[in-house]
Amino acid sequence: MIKEAYRDCVESKKLQQIKEAHAMCLASEAERFGYYKELVDEVYDRQKLSRAKREGRYNGKKSILQRLLLNKFKVSLDKELAECTEQKIDDILEVYLNNGTLEEIKRMIG
């Protein structure tokens, strides 16, 4: 029963793809151009969203680390951390969580 429903679903997707391909063959050049432009725009939007998510994670980690350092060591390393990569921020967080000293953290920052 489930296999049949799955097969029907896959077949209906394939049928839909065939219909779309057929429609593209019958479409004018302007319509095809518009369709492909929409696809390119969608891919571009997804890439921008992915980039924004990565930046958000990086900035969040950096902000948390800055607050942790300020609370524990009473020192602000905002300018120094601004130059760090996400991997370096992760490494510094690891050292901090393993009770690293301020000197170790400053050495890691460079």
C-alpha positions as a LaTeX table, in Angstrom:
\begin{tabular}{lrrr}
\hline
Residue & $x$ (\AA) & $y$ (\AA) & $z$ (\AA) \\
\hline
Met1 & 0.00 & 0.00 & 0.00 \\
Ile2 & 2.73 & 2.49 & 1.02 \\
Lys3 & 4.96 & 1.41 & $-1.86$ \\
Glu4 & 2.12 & 1.99 & $-4.30$ \\
Ala5 & 1.41 & 5.44 & $-2.88$ \\
Tyr6 & 5.11 & 6.31 & $-3.09$ \\
Arg7 & 5.30 & 5.04 & $-6.68$ \\
Asp8 & 2.23 & 7.09 & $-7.60$ \\
Cys9 & 3.80 & 10.17 & $-6.01$ \\
Val10 & 7.10 & 9.67 & $-7.88$ \\
Glu11 & 5.24 & 9.03 & $-11.14$ \\
Ser12 & 3.14 & 12.15 & $-10.68$ \\
Lys13 & 6.31 & 14.20 & $-10.08$ \\
Lys14 & 7.88 & 12.77 & $-13.20$ \\
Leu15 & 4.70 & 13.45 & $-15.16$ \\
Gln16 & 4.72 & 17.05 & $-13.89$ \\
Gln17 & 8.36 & 17.45 & $-14.96$ \\
Ile18 & 7.55 & 16.08 & $-18.42$ \\
Lys19 & 4.62 & 18.48 & $-18.74$ \\
Glu20 & 6.84 & 21.42 & $-17.72$ \\
Ala21 & 9.53 & 20.40 & $-20.23$ \\
His22 & 6.92 & 20.06 & $-22.98$ \\
Ala23 & 5.49 & 23.46 & $-22.12$ \\
Met24 & 8.98 & 24.96 & $-22.33$ \\
Cys25 & 9.41 & 23.50 & $-25.82$ \\
Leu26 & 6.18 & 25.14 & $-26.92$ \\
Ala27 & 6.93 & 28.46 & $-25.20$ \\
Ser28 & 8.31 & 31.45 & $-27.01$ \\
Glu29 & 11.90 & 32.53 & $-26.60$ \\
Ala30 & 10.85 & 35.42 & $-24.35$ \\
Glu31 & 8.88 & 33.05 & $-22.10$ \\
Arg32 & 11.84 & 30.66 & $-21.87$ \\
Phe33 & 14.16 & 33.53 & $-21.04$ \\
Gly34 & 11.78 & 34.67 & $-18.28$ \\
Tyr35 & 11.55 & 31.15 & $-16.88$ \\
Tyr36 & 15.33 & 30.71 & $-16.79$ \\
Lys37 & 15.77 & 34.17 & $-15.27$ \\
Glu38 & 13.39 & 33.16 & $-12.45$ \\
Leu39 & 15.45 & 30.02 & $-11.84$ \\
Val40 & 18.70 & 31.99 & $-11.73$ \\
Asp41 & 17.14 & 34.55 & $-9.37$ \\
Glu42 & 15.94 & 31.76 & $-7.07$ \\
Val43 & 19.41 & 30.20 & $-6.93$ \\
Tyr44 & 20.95 & 33.62 & $-6.25$ \\
Asp45 & 18.45 & 34.28 & $-3.43$ \\
Arg46 & 19.25 & 30.92 & $-1.85$ \\
Gln47 & 22.97 & 31.69 & $-1.99$ \\
Lys48 & 22.40 & 35.09 & $-0.35$ \\
Leu49 & 20.33 & 33.47 & 2.40 \\
Ser50 & 23.00 & 30.85 & 3.00 \\
Arg51 & 25.69 & 33.52 & 3.20 \\
Ala52 & 23.57 & 35.57 & 5.62 \\
Lys53 & 23.05 & 32.52 & 7.85 \\
Arg54 & 26.80 & 31.89 & 8.00 \\
Glu55 & 27.47 & 35.54 & 8.83 \\
Gly56 & 24.80 & 35.46 & 11.53 \\
Arg57 & 26.32 & 32.37 & 13.16 \\
Tyr58 & 29.79 & 33.92 & 13.05 \\
Asn59 & 28.63 & 37.22 & 14.53 \\
Gly60 & 26.65 & 35.40 & 17.22 \\
Lys61 & 29.63 & 33.30 & 18.28 \\
Lys62 & 31.86 & 36.37 & 18.31 \\
Ser63 & 29.37 & 38.32 & 20.42 \\
Ile64 & 29.03 & 35.48 & 22.93 \\
Leu65 & 32.79 & 35.15 & 23.22 \\
Gln66 & 33.17 & 38.88 & 23.76 \\
Arg67 & 30.62 & 38.82 & 26.60 \\
Leu68 & 32.21 & 35.74 & 28.18 \\
Leu69 & 35.66 & 37.34 & 28.16 \\
Leu70 & 34.28 & 40.56 & 29.57 \\
Asn71 & 32.48 & 38.73 & 32.39 \\
Lys72 & 35.32 & 36.41 & 33.35 \\
Phe73 & 38.46 & 38.48 & 32.71 \\
Lys74 & 36.98 & 42.00 & 32.76 \\
Val75 & 38.71 & 42.73 & 29.49 \\
Ser76 & 37.29 & 43.79 & 26.13 \\
Leu77 & 38.95 & 42.25 & 23.08 \\
Asp78 & 36.34 & 43.44 & 20.57 \\
Lys79 & 38.83 & 44.95 & 18.12 \\
Glu80 & 41.11 & 41.93 & 18.24 \\
Leu81 & 38.24 & 39.46 & 17.78 \\
Ala82 & 36.90 & 41.42 & 14.81 \\
Glu83 & 39.84 & 40.13 & 12.77 \\
Cys84 & 39.37 & 36.47 & 13.74 \\
Thr85 & 37.93 & 33.86 & 11.41 \\
Glu86 & 35.02 & 31.68 & 12.48 \\
Gln87 & 37.37 & 28.74 & 13.00 \\
Lys88 & 39.61 & 30.80 & 15.26 \\
Ile89 & 36.56 & 31.99 & 17.24 \\
Asp90 & 35.54 & 28.33 & 17.67 \\
Asp91 & 39.04 & 27.43 & 18.85 \\
Ile92 & 39.11 & 30.31 & 21.34 \\
Leu93 & 35.68 & 29.31 & 22.67 \\
Glu94 & 37.00 & 25.78 & 23.15 \\
Val95 & 39.98 & 27.06 & 25.14 \\
Tyr96 & 37.71 & 29.33 & 27.19 \\
Leu97 & 35.33 & 26.46 & 27.99 \\
Asn98 & 38.30 & 24.33 & 29.09 \\
Asn99 & 39.29 & 27.02 & 31.64 \\
Gly100 & 41.99 & 28.57 & 29.47 \\
Thr101 & 43.84 & 31.62 & 30.74 \\
Leu102 & 43.61 & 35.11 & 29.29 \\
Glu103 & 47.22 & 34.82 & 28.12 \\
Glu104 & 46.39 & 31.64 & 26.13 \\
Ile105 & 43.45 & 33.36 & 24.53 \\
Lys106 & 45.47 & 36.47 & 23.64 \\
Arg107 & 48.18 & 34.25 & 22.09 \\
Met108 & 45.53 & 32.53 & 19.97 \\
Ile109 & 44.17 & 35.85 & 18.75 \\
Gly110 & 47.64 & 36.81 & 17.62 \\
\hline
\end{tabular}
